[in-house]
Amino acid sequence: MIRDTTDPDSAHVSLLVNSKHGVTMYWRNAAGQSTNSKNMGVWHEDVLLRLIKTGNNVEASYKHQAATDWFVLGTAPFTPTSETFYVGKVTSSGQKYYISEMTTTGEFTVTAA
């Protein structure tokens, strides 16, 4: 997950795996807008997920651990409103929640919520 702010309606790009839809990319272009999604019906325990921010875009891709190549699920616009934005990993069960603060220079700190 990469977010502009910690507000619930923040611009974001997320890449998740769930048993219903498989690998799913979610994104919101700007605060308060609707969330978009795109999924690939692939689900295995050995799936690796990757988000790459280049300029004002975030590319979402995945691969199986044994595979060499990454499959690009999609690219979404992401333009932070300040020099600081947030990256992290989340479990949807509500048991754990980790988020990191990251600046455009690539520096980040990990915090537990």
PDB file of N, CA, C and O in Angstrom, residues 8-9 14 25 56 58-60 62 64 66 68 71 74 80 82-83 87-88 91 100 111:
ATOM      1  N   PRO A   8      -8.909   8.360   5.824  1.00  0.00           N
ATOM      2  CA  PRO A   8      -9.619   7.238   5.195  1.00  0.00           C
ATOM      3  C   PRO A   8      -9.900   7.423   3.705  1.00  0.00           C
ATOM      4  O   PRO A   8      -9.967   6.442   2.967  1.00  0.00           O
ATOM      5  N   ASP A   9     -10.075   8.666   3.238  1.00  0.00           N
ATOM      6  CA  ASP A   9     -10.388   8.891   1.826  1.00  0.00           C
ATOM      7  C   ASP A   9      -9.184   9.369   1.023  1.00  0.00           C
ATOM      8  O   ASP A   9      -9.313   9.946  -0.043  1.00  0.00           O
ATOM      9  N   SER A  14      -3.010   0.273  -3.770  1.00  0.00           N
ATOM     10  CA  SER A  14      -2.837  -0.907  -2.934  1.00  0.00           C
ATOM     11  C   SER A  14      -2.822  -2.148  -3.808  1.00  0.00           C
ATOM     12  O   SER A  14      -3.497  -2.197  -4.841  1.00  0.00           O
ATOM     13  N   MET A  25      -5.628  -4.998  -7.458  1.00  0.00           N
ATOM     14  CA  MET A  25      -5.060  -3.657  -7.337  1.00  0.00           C
ATOM     15  C   MET A  25      -6.212  -2.690  -7.077  1.00  0.00           C
ATOM     16  O   MET A  25      -7.231  -2.737  -7.764  1.00  0.00           O
ATOM     17  N   ASN A  56       5.085  10.199 -11.070  1.00  0.00           N
ATOM     18  CA  ASN A  56       3.738  10.286 -10.506  1.00  0.00           C
ATOM     19  C   ASN A  56       2.882   9.079 -10.846  1.00  0.00           C
ATOM     20  O   ASN A  56       1.660   9.183 -10.957  1.00  0.00           O
ATOM     21  N   VAL A  58       2.382   4.634 -10.096  1.00  0.00           N
ATOM     22  CA  VAL A  58       2.741   3.447  -9.323  1.00  0.00           C
ATOM     23  C   VAL A  58       2.354   2.223 -10.140  1.00  0.00           C
ATOM     24  O   VAL A  58       1.204   2.087 -10.567  1.00  0.00           O
ATOM     25  N   GLU A  59       3.322   1.352 -10.361  1.00  0.00           N
ATOM     26  CA  GLU A  59       3.099   0.104 -11.090  1.00  0.00           C
ATOM     27  C   GLU A  59       2.895  -1.020 -10.080  1.00  0.00           C
ATOM     28  O   GLU A  59       3.673  -1.170  -9.142  1.00  0.00           O
ATOM     29  N   ALA A  60       1.836  -1.806 -10.276  1.00  0.00           N
ATOM     30  CA  ALA A  60       1.529  -2.947  -9.412  1.00  0.00           C
ATOM     31  C   ALA A  60       1.813  -4.235 -10.173  1.00  0.00           C
ATOM     32  O   ALA A  60       1.327  -4.418 -11.291  1.00  0.00           O
ATOM     33  N   TYR A  62       3.002  -8.718  -9.731  1.00  0.00           N
ATOM     34  CA  TYR A  62       3.089  -9.890  -8.872  1.00  0.00           C
ATOM     35  C   TYR A  62       3.809 -10.998  -9.603  1.00  0.00           C
ATOM     36  O   TYR A  62       3.968 -10.976 -10.834  1.00  0.00           O
ATOM     37  N   HIS A  64       4.912 -15.532  -8.852  1.00  0.00           N
ATOM     38  CA  HIS A  64       5.052 -16.662  -7.952  1.00  0.00           C
ATOM     39  C   HIS A  64       6.515 -16.711  -7.510  1.00  0.00           C
ATOM     40  O   HIS A  64       7.412 -16.334  -8.258  1.00  0.00           O
ATOM     41  N   ALA A  66       8.705 -18.945  -7.276  1.00  0.00           N
ATOM     42  CA  ALA A  66       9.615 -19.716  -8.118  1.00  0.00           C
ATOM     43  C   ALA A  66       9.817 -19.112  -9.508  1.00  0.00           C
ATOM     44  O   ALA A  66      10.719 -19.491 -10.226  1.00  0.00           O
ATOM     45  N   THR A  68      10.593 -16.241 -12.501  1.00  0.00           N
ATOM     46  CA  THR A  68      11.611 -15.227 -12.733  1.00  0.00           C
ATOM     47  C   THR A  68      10.984 -13.885 -13.068  1.00  0.00           C
ATOM     48  O   THR A  68      11.437 -12.853 -12.596  1.00  0.00           O
ATOM     49  N   PHE A  71       4.568 -10.129 -13.421  1.00  0.00           N
ATOM     50  CA  PHE A  71       3.439  -9.803 -14.269  1.00  0.00           C
ATOM     51  C   PHE A  71       2.881  -8.467 -13.803  1.00  0.00           C
ATOM     52  O   PHE A  71       2.534  -8.304 -12.631  1.00  0.00           O
ATOM     53  N   GLY A  74      -1.163  -3.515 -13.444  1.00  0.00           N
ATOM     54  CA  GLY A  74      -1.599  -2.203 -13.901  1.00  0.00           C
ATOM     55  C   GLY A  74      -0.728  -1.093 -13.351  1.00  0.00           C
ATOM     56  O   GLY A  74       0.138  -1.318 -12.518  1.00  0.00           O
ATOM     57  N   PRO A  80       1.541  12.700  -4.702  1.00  0.00           N
ATOM     58  CA  PRO A  80       1.411  13.118  -3.306  1.00  0.00           C
ATOM     59  C   PRO A  80       1.196  14.629  -3.198  1.00  0.00           C
ATOM     60  O   PRO A  80       1.714  15.399  -4.005  1.00  0.00           O
ATOM     61  N   SER A  82       2.222  16.354  -0.662  1.00  0.00           N
ATOM     62  CA  SER A  82       3.364  16.922   0.054  1.00  0.00           C
ATOM     63  C   SER A  82       4.582  16.059  -0.219  1.00  0.00           C
ATOM     64  O   SER A  82       4.506  15.054  -0.915  1.00  0.00           O
ATOM     65  N   GLU A  83       5.703  16.426   0.371  1.00  0.00           N
ATOM     66  CA  GLU A  83       6.940  15.674   0.175  1.00  0.00           C
ATOM     67  C   GLU A  83       6.915  14.325   0.883  1.00  0.00           C
ATOM     68  O   GLU A  83       7.679  13.424   0.579  1.00  0.00           O
ATOM     69  N   VAL A  87       3.882   4.350   3.083  1.00  0.00           N
ATOM     70  CA  VAL A  87       3.914   3.015   2.483  1.00  0.00           C
ATOM     71  C   VAL A  87       3.844   2.002   3.613  1.00  0.00           C
ATOM     72  O   VAL A  87       4.240   2.283   4.742  1.00  0.00           O
ATOM     73  N   GLY A  88       3.310   0.838   3.322  1.00  0.00           N
ATOM     74  CA  GLY A  88       3.250  -0.169   4.363  1.00  0.00           C
ATOM     75  C   GLY A  88       2.580  -1.433   3.911  1.00  0.00           C
ATOM     76  O   GLY A  88       2.180  -1.566   2.764  1.00  0.00           O
ATOM     77  N   THR A  91      -2.710  -6.323   7.047  1.00  0.00           N
ATOM     78  CA  THR A  91      -3.526  -7.538   7.016  1.00  0.00           C
ATOM     79  C   THR A  91      -4.967  -7.115   7.241  1.00  0.00           C
ATOM     80  O   THR A  91      -5.252  -6.273   8.086  1.00  0.00           O
ATOM     81  N   SER A 100       4.518   2.775   7.061  1.00  0.00           N
ATOM     82  CA  SER A 100       5.783   3.500   7.097  1.00  0.00           C
ATOM     83  C   SER A 100       5.571   4.872   6.509  1.00  0.00           C
ATOM     84  O   SER A 100       4.745   5.065   5.632  1.00  0.00           O
ATOM     85  N   THR A 111       6.593   2.295  11.586  1.00  0.00           N
ATOM     86  CA  THR A 111       5.898   2.479  12.849  1.00  0.00           C
ATOM     87  C   THR A 111       4.786   1.459  12.953  1.00  0.00           C
ATOM     88  O   THR A 111       4.267   0.992  11.941  1.00  0.00           O
TER      89      THR A 111
END
